[in-house]
């Protein structure tokens, strides 16, 4: 049985959506990130990085969203959520997810999690001011250069789709109107109609 350590509103939503997409049996263990739930000795024993998501599997714990998403696609190949037999297409997919994890997520985190990088109030405020501009720059690139349509990687729905949906859901809080990116906006609305997304969002907080 898989167990996802999840906090609503965070990047772990992407993994939860894919768990529902593949229909694999799983438990969800809610972590209250706002109340320090990632810093308890119990949780640090699960993920010493002190972050969600973490996925408990029969072979051990997996962390990092791109790794968890690809693992789920691999254990459920019948769901067709990644081009597992095509090295180039799979690398392109991983490049997209890596961009979300290493650049877009980090650009967003400078608003709610600036204290990871600075202590001075003026530094934190300075970082927050940069967030709308940096997120706009990232999403302009996705809109015009990376998003193939109608799904992220083209004709086939993949593990990149719930991840883009998850990161896109942070834009409003970051002071950016998603409507400024019409293709991403259309994708966001279509994602919201999927049963797997409705189920994932319905997980009690
Ligand atoms: N690189 C990690 C980032 C994980 C991460 O930053 N998770 C955030 C939520 S989006 C978290 O756990 N924040 C709570 C905390 O820092 O205590 C991934 O992609 O999974």
XYZ file of C-alpha atoms and ligand atoms in Angstrom:
225
model
C 0.000 0.000 0.000
C 1.300 3.457 -0.904
C 1.015 6.338 1.573
C 1.269 9.935 0.388
C 2.297 12.565 2.892
C 0.335 15.526 1.618
C -0.592 19.087 2.519
C -3.514 20.687 0.657
C -2.538 23.728 -1.419
C 1.053 22.584 -1.821
C 3.044 20.841 -4.546
C 2.007 17.451 -3.137
C -1.351 18.005 -4.879
C 0.257 16.907 -8.179
C 1.193 13.509 -6.735
C -2.254 13.067 -5.197
C -3.930 13.812 -8.536
C -1.771 11.192 -10.247
C -2.557 8.625 -7.529
C -6.226 9.165 -8.386
C -5.534 9.092 -12.136
C -3.827 5.690 -11.944
C -6.391 4.369 -9.468
C -3.778 2.659 -7.326
C -4.738 1.863 -3.749
C -3.290 4.447 -1.365
C -3.586 6.232 1.956
C -3.210 9.971 2.430
C -1.467 11.218 5.551
C -2.153 14.926 5.989
C 0.742 17.088 7.159
C -0.066 20.513 8.601
C 2.804 22.531 7.118
C 1.507 25.781 8.642
C 1.703 24.296 12.152
C 5.241 22.966 11.703
C 4.102 19.475 10.741
C 7.150 18.978 8.501
C 9.545 19.732 11.403
C 8.409 17.133 13.927
C 10.849 14.309 14.755
C 8.248 11.835 13.441
C 7.994 13.536 10.072
C 11.747 14.185 9.780
C 12.227 10.440 10.224
C 10.085 10.004 7.101
C 11.548 12.886 5.104
C 14.697 14.480 6.563
C 14.246 17.325 4.046
C 11.214 18.438 6.066
C 8.980 18.858 3.053
C 5.936 17.344 1.398
C 5.362 15.316 -0.693
C 6.821 12.049 0.516
C 5.573 8.726 -0.788
C 5.942 5.621 1.365
C 6.315 2.543 -0.803
C 7.051 -1.085 0.019
C 10.696 -0.413 -0.948
C 11.123 2.809 1.038
C 10.320 6.509 0.952
C 10.423 8.588 -2.214
C 10.643 12.378 -2.207
C 10.782 15.118 -4.887
C 7.708 15.669 -7.018
C 9.237 14.820 -10.426
C 10.569 11.516 -9.032
C 7.273 10.574 -7.382
C 5.276 11.423 -10.501
C 7.522 9.318 -12.733
C 7.476 6.428 -10.232
C 3.666 6.418 -10.295
C 3.659 6.495 -14.102
C 6.084 3.568 -14.133
C 4.185 1.348 -11.699
C 0.977 1.891 -13.683
C 2.172 1.797 -17.314
C -1.340 0.907 -18.470
C -2.421 4.465 -17.538
C -0.079 5.839 -20.243
C 0.950 8.879 -18.176
C 4.532 9.072 -19.489
C 6.229 8.030 -22.763
C 8.220 5.314 -20.987
C 9.514 3.637 -24.153
C 10.644 6.849 -25.890
C 13.889 8.197 -24.365
C 13.701 11.610 -26.046
C 10.029 12.234 -25.274
C 10.557 11.086 -21.674
C 13.535 13.434 -21.298
C 11.422 16.307 -22.663
C 8.742 15.495 -20.096
C 11.310 15.397 -17.310
C 12.764 18.702 -18.528
C 9.331 20.297 -18.159
C 8.768 18.876 -14.672
C 12.304 19.767 -13.624
C 11.685 23.367 -14.714
C 8.563 23.491 -12.539
C 10.447 22.029 -9.558
C 13.735 23.877 -9.783
C 12.733 27.256 -11.188
C 8.993 28.013 -11.031
C 8.372 26.492 -7.584
C 11.435 28.293 -6.222
C 10.316 31.612 -7.773
C 6.959 31.193 -5.997
C 8.512 30.159 -2.658
C 10.210 33.548 -2.333
C 6.797 34.923 -1.239
C 5.634 32.448 1.456
C 9.018 30.960 2.342
C 11.502 33.839 1.999
C 12.894 33.014 5.447
C 14.699 30.079 3.812
C 17.022 32.595 2.184
C 17.110 35.720 4.374
C 16.418 37.053 7.863
C 16.079 40.818 7.459
C 12.503 42.039 7.041
C 13.665 44.339 4.242
C 15.190 41.347 2.391
C 11.970 39.345 2.786
C 9.906 42.265 1.471
C 12.311 42.742 -1.421
C 12.007 39.056 -2.377
C 8.202 39.193 -2.179
C 8.140 42.177 -4.538
C 10.023 40.167 -7.169
C 7.577 37.227 -7.128
C 4.866 38.517 -9.529
C 7.498 39.490 -12.106
C 9.416 36.239 -11.830
C 6.273 34.091 -11.992
C 5.074 36.088 -15.007
C 8.407 35.498 -16.741
C 8.197 31.735 -16.048
C 4.612 31.424 -17.243
C 5.275 33.515 -20.361
C 7.944 30.985 -21.270
C 5.594 28.060 -20.584
C 2.758 29.719 -22.535
C 4.776 30.625 -25.606
C 7.603 28.096 -25.708
C 7.032 24.970 -23.623
C 3.322 24.139 -23.531
C 2.493 22.090 -26.640
C -1.294 21.796 -26.292
C -3.908 20.658 -25.748
C -1.934 18.995 -22.929
C 1.481 20.069 -21.722
C 3.355 17.543 -23.863
C 0.927 17.582 -26.800
C -1.913 15.233 -27.626
C -1.425 12.931 -24.620
C -2.214 13.723 -20.989
C 0.872 13.051 -18.857
C 2.278 13.516 -15.358
C 3.254 17.063 -16.402
C -0.394 18.151 -16.511
C -1.333 17.937 -12.835
C 2.029 19.431 -11.945
C 1.431 22.492 -14.155
C -2.109 22.709 -12.753
C -0.748 22.659 -9.183
C 1.873 25.349 -9.762
C -0.636 27.392 -11.795
C -3.002 27.338 -8.823
C -0.482 29.468 -6.908
C -0.530 32.345 -9.416
C -3.485 34.238 -7.920
C -1.841 34.272 -4.477
C 1.353 35.462 -6.125
C -0.496 38.454 -7.597
C -0.544 37.157 -11.173
C -3.741 36.759 -13.245
C -3.656 33.353 -14.954
C -5.831 34.826 -17.743
C -2.680 36.569 -18.979
C -1.617 33.134 -20.294
C -4.599 31.992 -22.412
C -3.361 28.457 -23.210
C -2.309 27.772 -19.632
C -5.604 29.254 -18.427
C -7.637 26.999 -20.729
C -5.582 23.999 -19.525
C -6.190 25.001 -15.889
C -9.955 25.102 -16.451
C -9.976 21.730 -18.253
C -7.888 20.190 -15.482
C -10.434 21.380 -12.931
C -13.075 19.255 -14.682
C -11.175 15.972 -14.291
C -12.513 13.491 -11.773
C -9.020 12.853 -10.389
C -8.564 16.562 -9.689
C -11.967 16.874 -8.030
C -11.181 13.870 -5.833
C -7.751 15.240 -4.897
C -9.149 18.676 -4.045
C -11.885 17.002 -1.999
C -9.345 15.473 0.392
C -10.260 16.963 3.783
C -7.673 19.429 5.114
N 11.667 19.962 -4.436
C 10.537 19.517 -3.638
C 9.968 20.738 -2.917
C 9.059 20.342 -1.804
C 8.534 21.570 -1.063
O 9.129 22.654 -1.065
N 7.383 21.359 -0.410
C 6.768 22.439 0.340
C 5.281 22.552 -0.052
S 5.066 23.054 -1.738
C 6.815 22.154 1.828
O 6.858 21.020 2.246
N 6.770 23.219 2.629
C 6.658 23.077 4.045
C 7.875 23.464 4.793
O 8.830 24.009 4.189
O 7.870 23.264 6.007
C 9.499 18.867 -4.550
O 9.425 19.232 -5.718
O 8.810 17.955 -4.108
